[in-house]
Short mmCIF file of C-alpha atoms in Angstrom, two decimals:
data_model
loop_
_atom_site.label_atom_id
_atom_site.label_comp_id
_atom_site.label_asym_id
_atom_site.label_seq_id
_atom_site.Cartn_x
_atom_site.Cartn_y
_atom_site.Cartn_z
CA MET A 19 -27.57 -8.51 -18.61
CA ILE A 20 -29.95 -8.28 -15.65
CA ILE A 21 -33.68 -8.37 -16.48
CA ILE A 22 -36.04 -7.00 -13.80
CA ASP A 23 -39.40 -8.65 -13.32
CA LYS A 24 -42.10 -6.42 -11.82
CA ASP A 25 -42.94 -9.14 -9.32
CA ILE A 26 -39.37 -9.10 -8.01
CA GLN A 27 -39.57 -5.41 -7.13
CA ILE A 28 -42.52 -5.93 -4.78
CA LEU A 29 -40.75 -8.61 -2.75
CA PRO A 30 -39.92 -7.70 0.87
CA VAL A 31 -36.40 -6.47 1.48
CA GLU A 32 -35.63 -9.48 3.67
CA VAL A 33 -36.54 -11.85 0.83
CA LEU A 34 -34.43 -9.90 -1.68
CA GLU A 35 -31.53 -9.99 0.75
CA GLU A 36 -31.79 -13.77 1.02
CA ILE A 37 -31.88 -14.07 -2.79
CA PHE A 38 -28.85 -11.82 -3.28
CA SER A 39 -26.90 -13.73 -0.64
CA HIS A 40 -26.67 -16.55 -3.22
CA VAL A 41 -25.55 -14.30 -6.10
CA ASN A 42 -21.92 -14.66 -7.18
CA ASP A 43 -19.36 -12.10 -6.08
CA ARG A 44 -19.16 -10.03 -9.26
CA ASP A 45 -22.91 -9.89 -9.83
CA VAL A 46 -23.47 -8.34 -6.40
CA VAL A 47 -21.62 -5.28 -7.72
CA SER A 48 -23.51 -5.28 -11.04
CA ALA A 49 -26.93 -5.67 -9.38
CA ALA A 50 -26.32 -2.63 -7.17
CA TYR A 51 -26.64 -0.34 -10.20
CA VAL A 52 -30.07 -1.65 -11.26
CA SER A 53 -32.22 0.38 -8.85
CA LEU A 54 -32.07 2.19 -5.52
CA GLN A 55 -33.86 -0.69 -3.84
CA TRP A 56 -31.37 -3.23 -5.18
CA ASN A 57 -28.47 -0.98 -4.24
CA ASP A 58 -29.71 -0.82 -0.66
CA VAL A 59 -29.95 -4.62 -0.51
CA CYS A 60 -26.56 -5.12 -2.18
CA GLN A 61 -24.92 -2.72 0.30
CA ARG A 62 -25.90 -5.03 3.17
CA VAL A 63 -24.91 -8.18 1.28
CA ALA A 64 -21.54 -6.66 0.32
CA ARG A 65 -20.87 -5.54 3.88
CA ARG A 66 -21.44 -9.04 5.25
CA ARG A 67 -19.21 -10.58 2.58
CA CYS A 68 -16.45 -8.08 3.36
CA ALA A 69 -16.65 -8.98 7.05
CA TYR A 70 -16.52 -12.74 6.44
CA LYS A 71 -14.26 -13.07 3.40
CA VAL A 72 -11.74 -10.20 3.43
CA PRO A 73 -8.77 -10.31 5.85
CA GLN A 74 -8.97 -7.34 8.18
CA ASP A 75 -5.71 -5.66 7.13
CA ILE A 76 -6.74 -5.75 3.44
CA LEU A 77 -10.21 -4.47 4.32
CA THR A 78 -8.65 -1.64 6.32
CA GLU A 79 -6.42 -0.74 3.37
CA ILE A 80 -9.38 -0.59 0.97
CA LEU A 81 -11.51 1.43 3.40
CA SER A 82 -8.66 3.93 3.90
CA GLU A 83 -8.74 4.65 0.15
CA GLN A 84 -12.47 5.46 0.00
CA ARG A 85 -13.83 8.97 -0.18
CA TRP A 86 -14.53 10.50 3.21
CA GLY A 87 -18.14 10.02 4.33
CA VAL A 88 -20.60 7.14 4.24
CA VAL A 89 -18.92 3.87 3.24
CA ASP A 90 -20.05 2.44 -0.10
CA TRP A 91 -19.74 -1.27 0.70
CA VAL A 92 -20.51 -2.29 -2.87
CA GLU A 93 -17.51 -0.25 -4.01
CA VAL A 94 -15.35 -1.78 -1.26
CA TRP A 95 -16.44 -5.28 -2.31
CA GLY A 96 -15.74 -4.37 -5.95
CA CYS A 97 -12.20 -3.33 -4.98
CA TRP A 98 -11.66 -6.72 -3.36
CA ILE A 99 -13.02 -8.65 -6.35
CA GLY A 100 -11.22 -6.37 -8.81
CA SER A 101 -7.84 -7.12 -7.25
CA LYS A 102 -8.00 -10.78 -8.26
CA ILE A 103 -6.45 -11.83 -11.57
CA LYS A 104 -8.98 -13.45 -13.87
CA ILE A 105 -8.25 -17.16 -14.28
CA GLY A 106 -6.57 -17.90 -17.59
CA MET A 107 -5.84 -14.23 -18.34
CA GLU A 108 -2.36 -14.11 -16.82
CA GLU A 109 -0.92 -15.64 -20.00
CA ASN A 110 -2.82 -13.29 -22.31
CA SER A 111 -1.49 -9.94 -21.16
CA GLU A 112 -1.22 -7.04 -23.55
CA PRO A 113 2.18 -5.79 -24.76
CA PRO A 114 3.86 -3.52 -22.18
CA LYS A 115 2.87 0.16 -22.26
CA LEU A 116 5.76 2.61 -21.93
CA VAL A 117 5.32 5.47 -19.44
CA LYS A 118 7.50 8.32 -20.70
CA LEU A 119 8.59 9.91 -17.45
CA PRO A 120 11.01 12.86 -17.14
CA GLN A 121 14.72 12.10 -17.01
CA GLN A 122 15.29 13.81 -13.64
CA MET A 123 12.37 12.09 -11.92
CA THR A 124 12.71 12.03 -8.12
CA ALA A 125 9.35 10.67 -6.89
CA THR A 126 6.42 8.67 -8.26
CA VAL A 127 3.14 7.30 -7.01
CA ILE A 128 0.68 5.02 -8.83
CA ASP A 129 -3.13 5.14 -8.73
CA GLY A 130 -4.73 2.81 -11.25
CA SER A 131 -3.78 4.05 -14.72
CA PHE A 132 -2.56 7.40 -13.36
CA VAL A 133 1.16 7.95 -12.72
CA TYR A 134 2.10 10.97 -10.60
CA SER A 135 5.74 12.06 -10.80
CA GLY A 136 7.98 14.86 -9.54
CA ASN A 137 11.32 16.25 -10.78
CA ASP A 138 14.37 17.71 -9.12
CA ASP A 139 13.39 21.13 -10.52
CA GLY A 140 9.97 21.06 -8.80
CA THR A 141 7.89 20.01 -11.82
CA LEU A 142 4.85 17.83 -11.11
CA GLU A 143 3.16 15.68 -13.74
CA VAL A 144 0.27 13.27 -13.87
CA ARG A 145 -0.08 10.85 -16.79
CA ASP A 146 -2.84 8.48 -17.81
CA VAL A 147 -1.27 5.40 -19.37
CA SER A 148 -4.66 4.33 -20.73
CA LYS A 149 -4.83 7.53 -22.81
CA LYS A 150 -1.43 7.48 -24.50
CA ASN A 151 0.34 9.26 -21.65
CA PHE A 152 -2.11 12.17 -21.42
CA VAL A 153 -0.15 14.71 -19.29
CA ILE A 154 -1.05 17.57 -16.92
CA ARG A 155 1.85 19.62 -15.49
CA THR A 156 2.49 22.20 -12.80
CA HIS A 157 5.36 23.49 -10.65
CA THR A 158 5.78 23.65 -6.87
CA ASN A 159 8.29 26.57 -6.90
CA ASP A 160 9.87 24.86 -3.89
CA GLY A 161 12.94 23.12 -5.28
CA LYS A 162 13.16 19.36 -5.64
CA VAL A 163 10.09 17.16 -5.27
CA HIS A 164 11.08 14.66 -2.58
CA SER A 165 7.90 12.71 -2.00
CA ILE A 166 4.32 12.40 -3.30
CA CYS A 167 1.30 10.85 -1.57
CA LEU A 168 -2.39 10.68 -2.46
CA VAL A 169 -5.01 11.62 0.12
CA LYS A 170 -7.79 9.72 -1.65
CA SER A 171 -10.32 10.50 1.09
CA PHE A 172 -10.42 14.08 -0.22
CA ASP A 173 -9.00 13.62 -3.76
CA LEU A 174 -5.84 15.51 -2.85
CA VAL A 175 -2.20 15.19 -3.89
CA LEU A 176 0.26 15.82 -1.05
CA VAL A 177 3.78 16.83 -2.10
CA ALA A 178 6.95 17.33 -0.05
CA GLY A 179 9.14 20.00 -1.59
CA GLU A 180 12.47 21.30 -0.36
CA LYS A 181 11.03 23.36 2.50
CA CYS A 182 7.31 22.71 2.97
CA LEU A 183 4.24 20.64 2.14
CA HIS A 184 1.98 21.39 -0.82
CA PHE A 185 -1.63 20.36 -1.44
CA PHE A 186 -3.10 20.04 -4.92
CA ARG A 187 -6.37 18.92 -6.44
CA ILE A 188 -6.28 17.95 -10.11
CA ASN A 189 -8.91 19.33 -12.45
CA PHE A 190 -8.85 16.77 -15.25
CA LEU A 191 -11.43 18.64 -17.35
CA GLY A 192 -9.51 21.89 -17.15
CA ARG A 193 -6.12 20.12 -17.25
CA THR A 194 -4.83 22.02 -14.23
CA TRP A 195 -3.32 21.37 -10.82
CA ASP A 196 -5.31 23.55 -8.41
CA LYS A 197 -3.19 24.49 -5.41
CA LEU A 198 -4.85 24.58 -1.99
CA GLN A 199 -3.62 26.41 1.10
CA PRO A 200 -3.13 24.45 4.34
CA ASP A 201 -4.21 25.99 7.64
CA PHE A 202 -0.88 25.14 9.28
CA SER A 203 2.80 25.85 8.76
CA LEU A 204 5.44 23.11 8.86
CA ASP A 205 9.13 23.46 7.99
CA LEU A 206 10.22 20.08 6.67
CA GLY A 207 13.25 18.41 8.19
CA GLN A 208 16.05 16.57 6.42
CA ASN A 209 13.92 13.45 5.94
CA LYS A 210 11.12 14.37 3.52
CA HIS A 211 9.29 11.04 3.80
CA LEU A 212 5.47 11.21 3.85
CA SER A 213 2.78 8.76 4.87
CA VAL A 214 -1.01 8.85 4.44
CA PHE A 215 -3.76 6.75 5.98
CA GLY A 216 -7.35 7.73 5.17
CA PRO A 217 -7.71 11.47 5.97
CA ARG A 218 -4.50 11.47 8.02
CA PHE A 219 -0.97 12.33 6.93
CA CYS A 220 2.36 12.88 8.64
CA ALA A 221 5.73 14.52 7.99
CA SER A 222 8.86 15.30 9.99
CA ASP A 223 9.98 18.83 10.92
CA ASN A 224 13.40 20.31 11.65
CA GLU A 225 13.27 19.12 15.26
CA LYS A 226 12.89 15.45 14.24
CA VAL A 227 9.28 15.49 15.38
CA ILE A 228 6.82 13.56 13.21
CA ASN A 229 3.63 15.60 13.08
CA VAL A 230 0.39 13.70 12.42
CA TYR A 231 -2.56 15.70 11.05
CA GLU A 232 -6.11 14.80 10.10
CA ILE A 233 -8.01 16.61 7.33
CA PHE A 234 -11.65 17.38 8.06
CA TYR A 235 -12.37 19.77 5.16
CA ALA A 236 -10.75 20.54 1.81
CA GLY A 237 -11.98 23.56 -0.16
CA GLU A 238 -9.71 26.43 -1.17
CA THR A 239 -8.14 25.86 2.24
CA VAL A 240 -7.24 22.46 3.69
CA ARG A 241 -8.60 22.38 7.24
CA THR A 242 -6.73 20.08 9.61
CA THR A 243 -6.39 19.01 13.22
CA ARG A 244 -3.05 18.00 14.70
CA ILE A 245 -3.56 14.51 16.12
CA CYS A 246 -0.18 13.66 17.56
CA GLU A 247 3.53 14.53 17.74
CA VAL A 248 6.04 11.68 17.86
CA THR A 249 9.63 12.66 18.73
CA GLN A 250 12.30 10.50 17.13
CA GLU A 251 14.79 9.39 19.77
CA LEU A 252 16.97 8.25 16.89
CA SER A 253 16.55 9.32 13.28
CA TRP A 254 13.97 7.27 11.40
CA VAL A 255 14.68 5.91 7.91
CA GLN A 256 10.98 5.77 7.03
CA TRP A 257 7.59 5.45 8.67
CA LYS A 258 4.04 4.34 7.94
CA LEU A 259 0.69 5.41 9.34
CA TRP A 260 -1.55 2.45 10.05
CA ARG A 261 -4.84 2.65 11.93
CA GLU A 262 -4.14 4.42 15.24
CA LYS A 263 -0.40 3.76 15.01
CA ILE A 264 2.76 4.86 13.31
CA ILE A 265 5.38 2.23 12.39
CA GLY A 266 8.97 3.44 12.09
CA MET A 267 12.35 2.05 11.05
CA GLN A 268 15.21 3.64 13.02
CA MET A 269 18.76 4.24 11.87
CA ASN A 270 20.10 1.74 14.40
CA GLY A 271 18.03 -1.05 12.80
CA GLU A 272 15.18 -1.13 15.32
CA ILE A 273 11.54 -1.26 14.25
CA VAL A 274 9.27 0.77 16.53
CA VAL A 275 5.51 1.18 16.82
CA TYR A 276 3.90 4.19 18.50
CA SER A 277 0.27 4.67 19.47
CA LEU A 278 -1.31 7.90 18.21
CA LEU A 279 -3.99 7.99 20.91
CA GLY A 280 -1.90 10.35 23.05
CA GLN A 281 -0.78 13.85 22.06
CA LYS A 282 2.91 12.88 22.25
CA GLY A 283 2.54 9.29 21.10
CA GLU A 284 3.27 6.25 23.25
CA LEU A 285 5.81 3.56 22.43
CA MET A 286 4.03 0.23 22.03
CA TYR A 287 6.78 -1.95 20.62
CA LYS A 288 10.50 -1.91 19.87
CA SER A 289 12.27 -4.76 18.07
CA GLU A 290 15.83 -5.94 18.29
CA PRO A 291 18.14 -4.20 15.75
CA TYR A 292 18.14 -5.62 12.22
CA THR A 293 21.30 -5.19 10.17
CA VAL A 294 19.26 -5.05 6.95
CA VAL A 295 17.66 -1.85 8.29
CA MET A 296 20.84 -0.48 9.87
CA TYR A 297 22.78 -0.71 6.59
CA LYS A 298 20.00 1.05 4.66
CA ASN A 299 19.07 -1.97 2.58
CA PRO A 300 16.01 -1.52 0.35
CA SER A 301 13.04 -1.70 2.72
CA TRP A 302 9.32 -1.02 2.46
CA ILE A 303 6.33 -0.94 4.80
CA PHE A 304 3.03 -1.98 3.22
CA ARG A 305 0.04 -1.81 5.54
CA ASP A 306 1.61 -3.00 8.82
CA ILE A 307 3.98 -5.43 7.11
CA VAL A 308 7.71 -4.67 6.98
CA PHE A 309 9.76 -5.96 4.02
CA CYS A 310 13.58 -5.79 4.16
CA SER A 311 15.74 -7.26 1.42
CA THR A 312 19.27 -8.61 1.78
CA LEU A 313 20.63 -6.01 -0.63
CA ALA A 314 23.22 -3.28 -0.02
CA SER A 315 23.41 0.19 -1.52
CA ARG A 316 26.14 0.65 -4.08
CA GLY A 317 26.39 4.21 -2.82
CA LEU A 318 27.89 2.85 0.40
CA THR A 319 30.70 1.02 -1.35
CA ASN A 320 31.27 2.76 -4.68
CA SER A 321 30.89 6.49 -5.21
CA ASN A 322 30.37 6.00 -8.95
CA TYR A 323 26.88 4.65 -8.32
CA GLY A 324 23.84 6.58 -7.19
CA PRO A 325 22.25 6.17 -3.74
CA HIS A 326 19.30 4.21 -5.15
CA THR A 327 21.36 1.68 -7.11
CA TYR A 328 21.66 -1.64 -5.34
CA VAL A 329 23.83 -4.76 -5.51
CA TYR A 330 23.56 -7.94 -3.54
CA MET A 331 25.45 -8.25 -0.25
CA SER A 332 26.70 -11.69 -1.23
CA ASP A 333 29.10 -11.98 -4.15
CA ARG A 334 27.61 -15.41 -4.81
CA TRP A 335 24.02 -14.17 -5.08
CA GLY A 336 23.93 -14.67 -8.82
CA THR A 337 24.39 -18.40 -8.31
CA ARG A 338 21.85 -18.83 -5.53
CA ASN A 339 18.90 -19.47 -7.85
CA GLY A 340 16.21 -18.11 -5.60
CA THR A 341 17.69 -18.88 -2.19
CA GLY A 342 18.34 -15.23 -1.37
CA TYR A 343 16.05 -14.23 1.49
CA TRP A 344 14.02 -11.27 2.69
CA MET A 345 13.10 -10.33 6.26
CA VAL A 346 9.33 -9.89 6.45
CA GLY A 347 6.73 -9.60 9.18
CA PRO A 348 3.50 -7.87 10.32
CA VAL A 349 3.78 -5.78 13.49
CA ASP A 350 0.17 -4.74 14.23
CA ASP A 351 -0.87 -7.75 16.30
CA LEU A 352 2.57 -8.05 17.89
CA SER A 353 2.62 -4.41 19.02
CA ASP A 354 -0.83 -4.78 20.59
CA LYS A 355 0.24 -7.89 22.44
CA SER A 356 3.54 -6.42 23.66
CA PHE A 357 1.85 -3.23 24.82
CA LEU A 358 -0.80 -5.14 26.80
CA HIS A 359 1.84 -7.43 28.33
CA ASP A 360 4.15 -4.60 29.37
CA ASN A 361 1.29 -2.71 31.02
CA ASP A 362 0.07 -5.78 32.95
CA ILE A 363 -3.37 -5.69 31.37
CA ASP A 364 -5.22 -8.89 32.16
CA MET A 365 -6.26 -10.02 28.69
CA ASP A 366 -5.05 -13.64 28.74
CA GLU A 367 -7.65 -14.72 26.25
CA VAL A 368 -6.53 -12.15 23.69
CA ILE A 369 -2.86 -12.91 24.18
CA THR A 370 -3.35 -16.68 24.03
CA ALA A 371 -5.36 -16.36 20.82
CA TYR A 372 -2.52 -14.50 19.12
CA THR A 373 -0.34 -17.55 18.58
CA SER A 374 -0.30 -21.20 19.42
CA ALA A 375 3.50 -21.20 19.82
CA SER A 376 3.33 -19.96 23.41
CA GLN A 377 6.78 -21.35 24.30
CA PHE A 378 8.35 -18.86 21.89
CA GLU A 379 6.34 -15.81 22.95
CA THR A 380 8.95 -14.20 25.20
CA LEU A 381 11.75 -14.82 22.71
CA MET A 382 9.86 -13.63 19.64
CA ARG A 383 8.55 -10.40 21.16
CA GLY A 384 11.77 -8.67 20.17
CA PHE A 385 12.00 -10.20 16.71
CA CYS A 386 9.10 -9.28 14.49
CA LEU A 387 10.60 -10.32 11.13
CA LYS A 388 11.31 -13.77 9.76
CA LYS A 389 13.17 -15.07 6.73
CA ILE A 390 11.18 -15.72 3.57
CA TYR A 391 12.34 -16.86 0.14
CA PRO A 392 10.00 -15.21 -2.40
CA GLY A 393 11.92 -16.49 -5.42
CA LEU A 394 12.56 -20.04 -4.26
CA SER A 395 9.58 -21.64 -6.05
CA THR A 396 10.61 -20.09 -9.37
CA ALA A 397 14.41 -20.19 -8.89
CA ASP A 398 14.59 -16.37 -9.18
CA ASP A 399 16.16 -13.84 -6.83
CA VAL A 400 13.75 -11.03 -5.94
CA THR A 401 15.15 -7.49 -6.10
CA CYS A 402 12.03 -5.40 -5.32
CA ILE A 403 8.52 -6.01 -4.05
CA VAL A 404 5.12 -4.36 -3.57
CA LEU A 405 2.02 -5.46 -1.67
CA LYS A 406 -1.42 -4.06 -2.55
CA ARG A 407 -4.78 -5.55 -1.61
CA ARG A 408 -4.64 -9.28 -2.34
CA LEU A 409 -1.55 -9.31 -4.59
CA VAL A 410 2.22 -9.34 -4.09
CA LEU A 411 4.29 -8.30 -7.13
CA CYS A 412 8.02 -9.13 -7.22
CA GLY A 413 10.69 -7.96 -9.63
CA THR A 414 13.65 -10.29 -10.12
CA ASN A 415 17.34 -10.13 -10.88
CA CYS A 416 16.80 -11.87 -14.21
CA GLY A 417 14.20 -9.33 -15.45
CA ALA A 418 10.98 -11.19 -14.62
CA LEU A 419 7.76 -10.26 -12.82
CA ILE A 420 6.27 -12.74 -10.36
CA VAL A 421 2.78 -12.33 -8.91
CA PHE A 422 1.69 -14.09 -5.72
CA SER A 423 -1.66 -14.23 -3.99
CA ALA A 424 -1.86 -12.79 -0.46
CA ASP A 425 -5.58 -13.09 0.26
CA GLN A 426 -5.67 -15.97 2.74
CA GLU A 427 -6.34 -15.34 6.41
CA ASP A 428 -3.68 -16.20 8.99
CA SER A 429 -5.29 -18.76 11.29
CA GLU A 430 -2.95 -17.77 14.15
CA SER A 431 -3.85 -14.07 14.06
CA ALA A 432 -6.36 -12.71 16.58
CA SER A 433 -7.22 -9.83 14.23
CA LYS A 434 -7.87 -11.95 11.09
CA HIS A 435 -4.68 -10.69 9.44
CA SER A 436 -3.72 -11.87 5.97
CA ARG A 437 -1.00 -14.47 5.60
CA ILE A 438 2.16 -13.65 3.67
CA GLU A 439 3.73 -16.73 2.15
CA PHE A 440 5.62 -17.63 -0.99
CA ASP A 441 5.58 -21.42 -0.79
CA SER A 442 2.72 -21.90 -3.24
CA LYS A 443 2.94 -21.59 -7.01
CA PRO A 444 2.79 -17.95 -8.20
CA LEU A 445 -0.28 -16.70 -10.02
CA ALA A 446 1.85 -15.49 -12.90
CA LYS A 447 5.45 -15.19 -14.04
CA MET A 448 6.45 -13.00 -16.99
CA LYS A 449 9.90 -12.46 -18.43
CA ILE A 450 9.85 -8.82 -19.55
CA SER A 451 13.48 -7.60 -19.61
CA MET A 452 17.09 -8.70 -19.87
CA GLU A 453 17.99 -6.40 -16.96
CA PRO A 454 17.21 -6.66 -13.23
CA ILE A 455 13.91 -5.07 -12.17
CA VAL A 456 14.57 -2.24 -9.69
CA LYS A 457 11.06 -0.95 -9.03
CA VAL A 458 7.54 -2.41 -9.15
CA ASP A 459 4.05 -1.18 -8.37
CA ILE A 460 0.42 -2.21 -8.90
CA GLY A 461 -2.55 -0.19 -10.16
CA PHE A 462 -6.21 -1.24 -10.19
CA THR A 463 -8.84 0.05 -12.64
CA ASP A 464 -12.49 -0.97 -13.06
CA SER A 465 -11.57 -4.06 -15.08
CA GLU A 466 -7.76 -4.30 -15.20
CA ILE A 467 -4.78 -4.91 -12.98
CA LEU A 468 -1.75 -2.91 -14.11
CA LEU A 469 1.70 -4.22 -13.21
CA TYR A 470 4.29 -1.42 -13.32
CA TYR A 471 8.03 -2.07 -13.48
CA LYS A 472 11.31 -0.27 -14.15
CA THR A 473 14.92 -1.32 -14.80
CA TYR A 474 18.14 0.67 -14.44
CA THR A 475 18.12 1.88 -18.06
CA GLU A 476 14.51 1.41 -19.20
CA ASP A 477 11.64 3.79 -18.50
CA LEU A 478 8.69 2.85 -16.31
CA SER A 479 6.38 0.46 -18.17
CA CYS A 480 3.24 -1.47 -17.32
CA ILE A 481 1.52 -4.72 -18.27
CA SER A 482 -2.26 -5.03 -18.18
CA LEU A 483 -4.05 -8.14 -16.88
CA GLN A 484 -7.80 -8.64 -16.71
CA SER A 485 -9.33 -8.76 -13.25
CA GLU A 486 -12.34 -10.73 -12.00
CA MET A 487 -14.42 -7.58 -12.58
CA SER A 488 -13.70 -7.76 -16.31
CA PHE A 489 -16.48 -9.03 -18.56
CA GLY A 490 -14.11 -9.76 -21.43
CA LYS A 491 -13.32 -13.28 -22.54
#
């Protein structure tokens, strides 16, 4: 409890700022709610701490999830602190909570304790796992729900149906999905993948053109501006908006990065082909970091299995004990460097600062991914992965969850990028099933970190861990 002395309130702002600069991380957030004066001081303290302590890619991710308008730096700092597992709490997690999702579920997205899901008949549902699966339903009337994204800048839910995009805003008091009308028309192509970054979103049309829009107003009508059109020379498997770029994975295994500063997009970087991408292995892009596993789709080799059921490429994987590898790598810094080099821009200082391994620069420009062994330290083979804020959550072949920290800054990055490594001891390891984990996700609430997981036969479930923002013992 914070007790305010009258003498404290008459102190100059500069003195208060110096005092609060010595307050611990969590109390900066708590003190901001004491008074308007303290909030103003804590905003400046929180902003400085974000600049000095938070890797830039994680800070960018958190900022992209804030409501559109003036940045609340105390809230941003709280998101950073709240994504750290409280010491000693990883072994005292609550029993798993079952999320009773529909049988014909085709798409899901997680936001804290809320689980958004879509069905092959067009039904949309949102559930609150903290309130015994409290459910609100609606229907798109547009066939199968292919993809769902949250535009948190405007509290919108973006849905890709069979033919077009749909915008919804959820009225939790009235228990309704309020449908909004976009000010544009877009016929979706064969690939219904969506990506959102801040107020921007993108989708592909019938002509294989990825259209990037930016929302500037959301009332009964969603007002947008078309930012860029990127034509796919080859079909893309998936793509990710990140800052002023779009990162794509092409069918031939190449990873490409386009700048969105021009109306038609400009190619900044193209990697050498990766077989793990070419053969449609399970792959994800989190922030600017590409993750590709060494798995193969059963659908490619056995028609009895569905397209999202995976087996290991190696028949001996089950005996590897954690030596199965993933291909992982950030592409933001690399695309900047390649683009500057190819355009003969004299920025030697920037390029030199990117990496100390200058003798490998020419060779490595075409290879952005490197081998990592996420299960080696625990002798487990990782089947799925998710990266959010400062945590990496892995699901394993033996039915365990492994949590790693990803909050350290890469000393070789010019942009203060976070470092992805799995050499250190994991923050937590929990055996939660006898089956392989096929899907994982992370949700953050005010005081909890929710670890979501799913197996082939079991419904989506979640485990709750206390975060550093929790005041519980």
